[in-house]
Short mmCIF file of C-alpha atoms in Angstrom, two decimals:
data_model
loop_
_atom_site.label_atom_id
_atom_site.label_comp_id
_atom_site.label_asym_id
_atom_site.label_seq_id
_atom_site.Cartn_x
_atom_site.Cartn_y
_atom_site.Cartn_z
CA MET L 368 222.41 18.39 32.08
CA ALA L 369 219.62 18.86 34.62
CA THR L 370 217.19 19.42 31.78
CA HIS L 371 218.35 16.21 30.18
CA VAL L 372 217.77 14.27 33.41
CA GLU L 373 214.31 15.78 33.80
CA ALA L 374 213.45 14.93 30.21
CA ASP L 375 214.46 11.30 30.79
CA HIS L 376 212.57 11.00 34.05
CA HIS L 377 209.19 9.31 33.89
CA GLY L 378 206.69 8.70 36.64
CA PRO L 379 206.05 10.73 39.78
CA PRO L 380 208.28 13.70 40.64
CA LEU L 381 211.50 12.83 42.41
CA ALA L 382 211.06 12.87 46.19
CA ASN L 383 212.90 15.53 48.13
CA GLN L 384 215.74 13.90 50.06
CA SER L 385 216.39 15.54 53.41
CA SER L 386 219.99 15.33 54.50
CA ARG L 387 218.81 15.04 58.12
CA VAL L 388 216.97 11.74 57.88
CA ASP L 389 218.66 9.08 55.81
CA SER L 390 215.97 6.97 54.15
CA ARG L 391 217.86 3.75 54.90
CA VAL L 392 218.14 4.63 58.59
CA LEU L 393 214.46 5.59 58.69
CA GLY L 394 213.53 2.35 56.91
CA MET L 395 215.49 0.28 59.41
CA PHE L 396 214.00 2.27 62.30
CA LEU L 397 210.43 1.66 61.09
CA PHE L 398 211.14 -2.00 60.40
CA ILE L 399 212.62 -2.60 63.86
CA ALA L 400 209.72 -0.67 65.42
CA SER L 401 207.21 -2.94 63.65
CA GLU L 402 209.13 -6.03 64.77
CA VAL L 403 209.22 -4.81 68.36
CA MET L 404 205.44 -4.37 68.20
CA LEU L 405 205.02 -7.90 66.84
CA PHE L 406 207.14 -9.44 69.58
CA GLY L 407 205.49 -7.06 72.05
CA ALA L 408 202.08 -8.58 71.23
CA PHE L 409 203.41 -12.06 72.02
CA PHE L 410 205.09 -10.87 75.21
CA THR L 411 201.84 -9.21 76.27
CA ALA L 412 200.12 -12.59 75.98
CA TYR L 413 202.97 -14.12 78.02
CA PHE L 414 202.59 -11.39 80.67
CA PHE L 415 198.84 -11.91 80.98
CA VAL L 416 199.12 -15.67 81.15
CA ARG L 417 201.98 -15.78 83.61
CA VAL L 418 201.66 -12.64 85.74
CA VAL L 419 197.99 -11.59 85.57
CA ASN L 420 196.48 -15.08 85.54
CA GLY L 421 199.37 -16.46 87.59
CA ILE L 422 199.58 -19.89 85.99
CA GLU L 423 202.36 -22.19 87.08
CA TRP L 424 205.44 -21.77 84.89
CA PRO L 425 206.17 -24.29 83.51
CA THR L 426 202.97 -26.21 84.05
CA GLU L 427 203.37 -28.97 86.64
CA GLY L 428 204.89 -32.09 85.16
CA LEU L 429 206.47 -30.26 82.24
CA HIS L 430 210.13 -29.29 82.05
CA LEU L 431 211.92 -26.77 79.93
CA PRO L 432 215.36 -27.81 78.63
CA VAL L 433 217.11 -24.83 80.17
CA PHE L 434 220.62 -26.21 79.67
CA VAL L 435 220.19 -27.15 76.01
CA ALA L 436 218.53 -23.79 75.30
CA GLY L 437 221.42 -22.13 77.16
CA VAL L 438 223.93 -23.83 74.87
CA ASN L 439 221.78 -22.75 71.93
CA THR L 440 221.88 -19.18 73.29
CA CYS L 441 225.68 -19.33 73.35
CA ILE L 442 225.65 -20.55 69.75
CA LEU L 443 223.45 -17.66 68.64
CA VAL L 444 225.45 -15.07 70.58
CA THR L 445 228.64 -16.43 69.02
CA SER L 446 227.06 -16.03 65.58
CA SER L 447 226.63 -12.31 66.31
CA PHE L 448 230.35 -12.09 66.95
CA THR L 449 231.13 -13.86 63.68
CA VAL L 450 228.85 -11.61 61.62
CA HIS L 451 230.44 -8.60 63.31
CA TRP L 452 233.85 -10.03 62.39
CA ALA L 453 232.70 -10.50 58.77
CA LEU L 454 231.71 -6.85 58.48
CA GLN L 455 234.82 -5.55 60.21
CA SER L 456 236.89 -7.69 57.82
CA ILE L 457 235.32 -6.32 54.64
CA LYS L 458 235.65 -2.79 56.03
CA ARG L 459 239.40 -3.50 56.00
CA ASP L 460 239.22 -5.13 52.56
CA ASN L 461 239.88 -8.53 54.10
CA ARG L 462 237.73 -10.70 51.85
CA ALA L 463 238.84 -14.00 53.40
CA GLY L 464 237.78 -12.79 56.84
CA MET L 465 234.41 -11.69 55.50
CA LYS L 466 233.78 -15.04 53.82
CA ALA L 467 234.87 -17.00 56.89
CA GLY L 468 232.71 -14.81 59.14
CA LEU L 469 229.64 -15.24 56.97
CA VAL L 470 230.06 -19.00 56.55
CA LEU L 471 230.55 -19.44 60.31
CA THR L 472 227.48 -17.31 61.01
CA LEU L 473 225.41 -19.38 58.60
CA ALA L 474 226.65 -22.61 60.16
CA LEU L 475 225.92 -21.40 63.69
CA GLY L 476 222.46 -20.20 62.65
CA PHE L 477 221.63 -23.58 61.11
CA VAL L 478 222.87 -25.36 64.23
CA PHE L 479 220.63 -23.12 66.33
CA LEU L 480 217.58 -23.95 64.20
CA LEU L 481 218.35 -27.68 64.17
CA THR L 482 218.81 -27.68 67.95
CA GLN L 483 215.51 -25.89 68.35
CA ALA L 484 213.77 -28.40 66.07
CA ARG L 485 215.26 -31.24 68.10
CA GLU L 486 214.14 -29.50 71.30
CA TYR L 487 210.59 -29.29 69.95
CA SER L 488 210.59 -33.01 69.14
CA ARG L 489 211.72 -33.96 72.66
CA VAL L 490 210.19 -31.33 74.90
CA GLY L 491 207.16 -33.48 75.65
CA PHE L 492 204.30 -31.06 75.15
CA ALA L 493 202.47 -29.50 72.21
CA PRO L 494 201.13 -25.99 71.49
CA SER L 495 197.65 -27.29 72.27
CA ASP L 496 198.67 -28.33 75.81
CA GLY L 497 197.34 -25.29 77.63
CA ALA L 498 198.36 -21.64 77.70
CA PHE L 499 201.93 -22.46 78.72
CA GLY L 500 202.47 -24.64 75.64
CA THR L 501 200.86 -22.07 73.37
CA ILE L 502 203.03 -19.23 74.68
CA PHE L 503 206.19 -21.34 74.59
CA TYR L 504 205.71 -22.46 70.99
CA GLY L 505 204.33 -19.07 69.92
CA LEU L 506 207.30 -17.07 71.17
CA THR L 507 210.08 -19.52 70.32
CA GLY L 508 208.43 -20.31 66.97
CA LEU L 509 208.09 -16.63 66.09
CA HIS L 510 211.74 -16.19 66.92
CA GLY L 511 212.69 -19.31 64.95
CA ALA L 512 210.90 -17.87 61.90
CA HIS L 513 213.01 -14.72 62.26
CA VAL L 514 216.17 -16.83 62.47
CA PHE L 515 215.09 -18.56 59.25
CA VAL L 516 214.59 -15.21 57.49
CA GLY L 517 217.97 -14.04 58.83
CA LEU L 518 219.60 -17.18 57.44
CA MET L 519 218.06 -16.51 54.02
CA LEU L 520 219.48 -12.98 54.04
CA LEU L 521 222.88 -14.25 55.17
CA THR L 522 222.81 -16.95 52.47
CA PHE L 523 222.37 -14.28 49.80
CA ALA L 524 225.15 -12.21 51.37
CA THR L 525 227.45 -15.26 51.47
CA ILE L 526 226.76 -16.18 47.84
CA ARG L 527 227.48 -12.62 46.79
CA ALA L 528 230.65 -12.58 48.91
CA PHE L 529 231.95 -15.72 47.13
CA ARG L 530 231.06 -14.20 43.76
CA GLY L 531 233.36 -11.27 44.46
CA HIS L 532 230.85 -8.65 45.59
CA TYR L 533 231.46 -6.11 48.40
CA SER L 534 234.44 -3.96 49.16
CA ALA L 535 235.67 -1.62 51.89
CA ALA L 536 233.58 1.16 50.34
CA HIS L 537 230.49 -0.89 49.43
CA HIS L 538 229.36 -3.41 52.03
CA HIS L 539 225.71 -2.56 52.59
CA GLY L 540 224.78 -6.11 51.58
CA VAL L 541 226.65 -7.45 54.61
CA GLU L 542 225.78 -4.64 57.02
CA ILE L 543 221.98 -4.80 56.65
CA PRO L 544 221.66 -8.59 57.25
CA GLY L 545 224.11 -8.07 60.12
CA ILE L 546 221.82 -5.51 61.74
CA TYR L 547 218.88 -7.87 61.31
CA TRP L 548 220.89 -10.76 62.75
CA HIS L 549 221.79 -8.75 65.86
CA PHE L 550 218.12 -7.82 66.28
CA VAL L 551 217.18 -11.51 66.10
CA ASP L 552 219.87 -12.26 68.67
CA VAL L 553 218.64 -9.51 71.01
CA MET L 554 215.12 -10.91 70.77
CA TRP L 555 216.40 -14.39 71.62
CA ILE L 556 218.12 -13.06 74.75
CA VAL L 557 214.77 -11.59 75.82
CA VAL L 558 212.86 -14.79 74.93
CA TYR L 559 215.37 -17.10 76.63
CA THR L 560 215.50 -15.03 79.80
CA THR L 561 211.74 -14.66 80.17
CA ILE L 562 210.63 -18.10 79.04
CA TYR L 563 213.40 -20.34 80.33
CA ILE L 564 215.12 -18.60 83.23
CA LEU L 565 212.74 -16.29 85.08
CA MET I 1333 215.79 8.83 71.14
CA ILE I 1334 218.77 6.99 69.71
CA ASN I 1335 218.07 4.23 67.19
CA PRO I 1336 220.35 1.38 68.32
CA PHE I 1337 220.04 -0.33 64.94
CA ARG I 1338 221.28 2.37 62.63
CA SER I 1339 224.52 0.53 61.93
CA GLU I 1340 225.84 -2.97 62.45
CA ALA I 1341 228.41 -1.76 64.98
CA GLU I 1342 225.74 -0.03 67.06
CA ALA I 1343 223.45 -3.06 66.86
CA PHE I 1344 226.34 -5.24 68.06
CA ARG I 1345 226.97 -2.92 71.02
CA PHE I 1346 223.24 -2.97 71.77
CA LEU I 1347 223.31 -6.77 71.83
CA ILE I 1348 226.17 -6.81 74.32
CA ARG I 1349 224.31 -4.34 76.56
CA THR I 1350 221.14 -6.45 76.29
CA ILE I 1351 223.04 -9.53 77.40
CA ALA I 1352 224.46 -7.64 80.38
CA TYR I 1353 221.01 -6.24 81.30
CA PHE I 1354 219.26 -9.61 81.27
CA ALA I 1355 222.19 -11.46 82.85
CA VAL I 1356 222.07 -9.18 85.91
CA ILE I 1357 218.28 -9.54 86.23
CA ALA I 1358 218.37 -13.33 85.77
CA ALA I 1359 221.21 -13.75 88.26
CA ALA I 1360 219.35 -11.69 90.88
CA ALA I 1361 216.08 -13.54 90.22
CA LEU I 1362 217.79 -16.90 90.71
CA ILE I 1363 218.97 -15.75 94.16
CA ASP I 1364 215.59 -14.36 95.16
CA LYS I 1365 212.45 -13.50 93.18
CA TRP I 1366 212.04 -10.09 94.80
CA LEU I 1367 215.70 -9.27 94.39
CA GLY I 1368 215.18 -9.98 90.69
CA VAL I 1369 212.24 -7.55 90.60
CA ALA I 1370 214.30 -4.90 92.41
CA VAL I 1371 217.23 -5.31 90.02
CA PHE I 1372 214.81 -5.19 87.06
CA VAL I 1373 213.34 -1.88 88.28
CA LEU I 1374 216.78 -0.44 88.98
CA ALA I 1375 218.33 -1.60 85.69
CA THR I 1376 215.31 -0.39 83.71
CA GLY I 1377 215.49 2.98 85.47
CA VAL I 1378 219.15 3.31 84.52
CA VAL I 1379 218.36 2.40 80.89
CA VAL I 1380 215.48 4.90 80.69
CA TRP I 1381 217.64 7.64 82.19
CA TRP I 1382 220.47 6.83 79.80
CA LEU I 1383 218.17 6.85 76.77
CA PHE I 1384 216.10 9.93 77.53
CA PHE I 1385 217.67 12.15 80.17
CA ARG I 1386 221.44 12.04 79.93
CA GLY I 1387 222.96 15.10 78.34
CA ASP I 1388 224.70 14.57 75.05
CA PRO I 1389 228.35 14.36 76.09
CA LYS I 1390 229.51 14.92 72.55
CA ARG I 1391 229.96 18.57 71.80
CA PRO I 1392 229.59 19.33 68.13
CA ILE I 1393 232.83 19.45 66.21
CA ARG I 1394 233.35 23.02 65.03
CA THR I 1395 233.64 22.99 61.28
CA ALA I 1396 234.79 25.64 58.85
CA PRO I 1397 233.49 25.47 55.29
CA ALA I 1398 235.92 25.20 52.41
CA ARG I 1399 236.47 28.61 50.84
CA ARG I 1400 234.72 28.80 47.49
CA GLY I 1401 234.79 32.46 46.47
CA GLY I 1402 237.59 34.02 44.47
CA GLU I 1403 239.90 36.86 45.54
CA GLY I 1404 238.01 39.97 46.68
CA GLU I 1405 234.74 38.07 46.90
CA ARG I 1406 232.66 37.82 50.06
CA ARG I 1407 230.00 35.17 50.42
CA ILE I 1408 227.19 35.97 52.81
CA LEU I 1409 224.68 33.36 53.88
CA VAL I 1410 221.38 34.72 55.21
CA VAL I 1411 219.14 32.31 57.10
CA ALA I 1412 215.67 33.47 57.94
CA ASN I 1413 212.24 32.01 58.21
CA GLU I 1414 209.82 34.85 57.60
CA THR I 1415 211.82 37.80 58.81
CA VAL I 1416 213.85 38.82 55.76
CA GLY I 1417 213.17 42.28 54.52
CA GLY I 1418 213.66 44.70 57.40
CA SER I 1419 215.84 47.72 56.73
CA THR I 1420 218.44 46.79 59.38
CA LEU I 1421 218.98 43.42 57.78
CA ARG I 1422 219.29 45.05 54.35
CA ASP I 1423 221.71 47.65 55.77
CA ARG I 1424 223.73 44.95 57.40
CA ILE I 1425 224.05 43.00 54.15
CA ARG I 1426 224.88 46.16 52.23
CA GLU I 1427 227.50 47.14 54.79
CA ARG I 1428 229.18 43.75 54.52
CA SER I 1429 229.07 43.92 50.72
CA GLU I 1430 230.82 47.27 50.39
CA GLY I 1431 234.10 47.29 48.50
CA VAL I 1432 233.94 43.62 47.61
CA ARG I 1433 232.17 41.44 45.12
CA ALA I 1434 229.40 40.07 47.30
CA GLN I 1435 227.52 36.84 46.75
CA VAL I 1436 224.41 36.63 48.90
CA LEU I 1437 222.51 33.40 49.40
CA VAL I 1438 219.23 33.48 51.29
CA VAL I 1439 218.14 30.15 52.77
CA SER I 1440 214.56 29.74 53.79
CA PRO I 1441 214.09 26.58 55.90
CA ALA I 1442 211.03 24.55 54.97
CA LEU I 1443 209.48 24.72 58.43
CA ASN I 1444 207.41 21.64 59.08
CA THR I 1445 205.74 19.74 61.88
CA PRO I 1446 207.76 16.80 63.27
CA ILE I 1447 205.15 14.24 62.18
CA ARG I 1448 205.02 15.57 58.62
CA HIS I 1449 208.81 15.68 58.56
CA TRP I 1450 209.18 12.07 59.63
CA ALA I 1451 206.54 11.03 57.13
CA SER I 1452 208.52 12.89 54.43
CA ASP I 1453 205.41 14.99 53.78
CA GLU I 1454 207.40 18.12 52.95
CA ASP I 1455 205.74 19.32 49.77
CA GLY I 1456 203.45 21.81 51.54
CA ALA I 1457 206.23 23.17 53.76
CA ARG I 1458 208.56 23.57 50.79
CA ALA I 1459 205.89 25.35 48.75
CA VAL I 1460 205.28 27.84 51.58
CA ALA I 1461 209.03 28.32 52.05
CA GLU I 1462 209.43 28.88 48.31
CA THR I 1463 206.79 31.63 48.38
CA ARG I 1464 208.44 33.22 51.41
CA LEU I 1465 211.81 33.05 49.71
CA GLU I 1466 210.57 34.73 46.54
CA GLU I 1467 209.09 37.50 48.65
CA SER I 1468 212.33 37.91 50.61
CA LEU I 1469 214.46 38.01 47.48
CA GLY I 1470 212.09 40.58 45.98
CA ARG I 1471 212.46 42.80 49.04
CA LEU I 1472 216.24 42.53 49.01
CA ARG I 1473 216.42 43.27 45.28
CA SER I 1474 214.19 46.29 45.73
CA GLY I 1475 216.73 47.44 48.32
CA GLY I 1476 219.53 47.12 45.78
CA ILE I 1477 220.91 43.79 46.95
CA ASP I 1478 221.40 41.11 44.36
CA ALA I 1479 220.72 37.83 46.12
CA ARG I 1480 219.80 34.34 45.17
CA GLY I 1481 217.99 31.87 47.35
CA GLU I 1482 217.11 28.30 48.08
CA VAL I 1483 214.76 26.36 50.31
CA GLY I 1484 216.59 24.50 53.06
CA ASP I 1485 215.99 21.72 55.55
CA SER I 1486 213.31 22.35 58.18
CA GLU I 1487 215.98 22.21 60.88
CA PRO I 1488 217.80 25.57 60.62
CA LEU I 1489 221.20 24.20 61.71
CA GLN I 1490 220.98 21.48 59.10
CA ALA I 1491 219.90 24.05 56.51
CA ILE I 1492 223.01 26.11 57.37
CA GLU I 1493 225.26 23.06 57.17
CA ASP I 1494 223.82 22.07 53.80
CA ALA I 1495 224.27 25.59 52.46
CA LEU I 1496 227.85 25.79 53.76
CA ARG I 1497 228.74 22.64 51.86
CA THR I 1498 227.60 24.06 48.53
CA PHE I 1499 228.02 27.79 49.08
CA GLY I 1500 230.94 27.98 51.54
CA ALA I 1501 230.04 31.29 53.22
CA ASP I 1502 232.50 33.79 54.73
CA GLU I 1503 229.80 35.08 57.04
CA ILE I 1504 226.39 33.97 58.25
CA ILE I 1505 223.52 36.26 59.15
CA ILE I 1506 220.68 34.68 61.11
CA SER I 1507 217.48 36.67 61.22
CA THR I 1508 214.95 35.90 63.95
CA HIS I 1509 211.93 37.33 65.71
CA PRO I 1510 212.57 39.06 69.06
CA GLU I 1511 213.09 37.02 72.21
CA GLY I 1512 209.83 35.69 73.56
CA ARG I 1513 208.36 35.31 70.09
CA SER I 1514 211.17 33.45 68.40
CA GLN I 1515 211.10 29.69 68.51
CA TRP I 1516 214.62 29.63 67.10
CA LEU I 1517 215.93 31.71 70.01
CA GLU I 1518 214.06 29.53 72.48
CA ARG I 1519 215.82 26.50 71.02
CA GLY I 1520 219.19 28.28 71.11
CA ILE I 1521 219.71 28.05 67.37
CA VAL I 1522 222.03 31.07 67.21
CA SER I 1523 224.29 29.92 70.06
CA GLN I 1524 224.35 26.38 68.68
CA ALA I 1525 225.29 27.71 65.25
CA ARG I 1526 228.16 29.67 66.83
CA GLU I 1527 229.36 26.49 68.55
CA ARG I 1528 229.11 24.42 65.41
CA PHE I 1529 230.35 26.62 62.59
CA ALA I 1530 233.72 28.38 62.52
CA VAL I 1531 232.31 31.30 60.55
CA PRO I 1532 231.47 34.81 61.85
CA ILE I 1533 227.77 34.78 62.72
CA THR I 1534 225.64 37.89 63.07
CA HIS I 1535 222.26 37.69 64.72
CA VAL I 1536 219.72 40.21 63.46
CA VAL I 1537 216.52 40.58 65.43
CA VAL I 1538 213.60 41.73 63.33
CA ASP I 1539 210.41 42.84 64.97
CA LEU I 1540 208.07 42.95 62.04
CA ASP I 1541 205.11 44.03 64.15
CA ALA I 1542 206.80 47.02 65.72
CA ASP I 1543 209.03 47.60 62.68
CA ARG I 1544 211.90 47.76 65.11
CA GLU I 1545 215.14 45.96 64.49
CA GLU I 1546 218.37 45.51 66.29
CA ILE I 1547 221.75 43.87 65.63
CA ARG I 1548 223.45 41.70 68.25
#
């Protein structure tokens, strides 16, 4: 049997799979590490502008919509609960719960993005309006792009869920976008606290 | 360090902790800027301690492998890096094989550097371990012991666990260098193996340089 498999195998030799490091866990670890570095670069710029150069935050005459962004934060945090609910549901073979959780997460994510777009249109300054504007749009825009990617992943998961995919034993397609979504949510907590509150 | 994103449930817990962490800092900063800084330093210190310095509260669950051998058969698992071949080890295996049908499996961990391991660059380590294994099996066979072997994970405990799943040993023999020269002993591999596996474990110390061996 082994000989048969070897005879059918083309291309490079099969990689040795260590039972200690799961390739999916390692992949997620490396991905998150690269994302942390990306956000870290933007936060470094924020640190230099605000702490090292000591510019006024926000620049005089400009106002950040702390309350609206706070409501948006609640929306995004709630979406983490709904995606968690979706996964817990499919782990118990509750397909209705999974579908409801995914649809709610998608809806909340879209509301978050729409609110952010509306905030951009009314905030009263542009990225070109000094270092403050650049940092604000850079960090929130980078995060918004991640939300958009997360929504794409969740859309695929939702479509597959409605087409009958996933089960209690096989739910990787929901779990991986869920992990990504929580990461995006964690990053928003950091962005909201540093940009809007502190 | 623990990866907080290795499952959705862990990522969710991490999110909740992140919210708590920033909520405390933000609340303190709103009261007074310097109080916020103090809370930030304190909270960050707690997080760093928790991530890097707290002892692992979870003791390993002691597991016993499923018995695989037939009646009157004894399965002996020998784990050694480069120390297989001494006469005491051979005598020990022979002694345990007397009067029964013995199956001996020698596992040679593919010792590797951490960076190469994480980069999955294991080909070199496995090739070296393979050579070592062939040499060990040759020595055992020349001593009248019929053994087979396989290359295992670079982490000896994981190599044992992997072998137990497929081989299901009745007894494990771990061969190491003497104290002071053995990295495995320094890392407490033998004691950890005794904590983790509900199988009789014999530790054989082989001093290849002095050709002196001892059983513990």
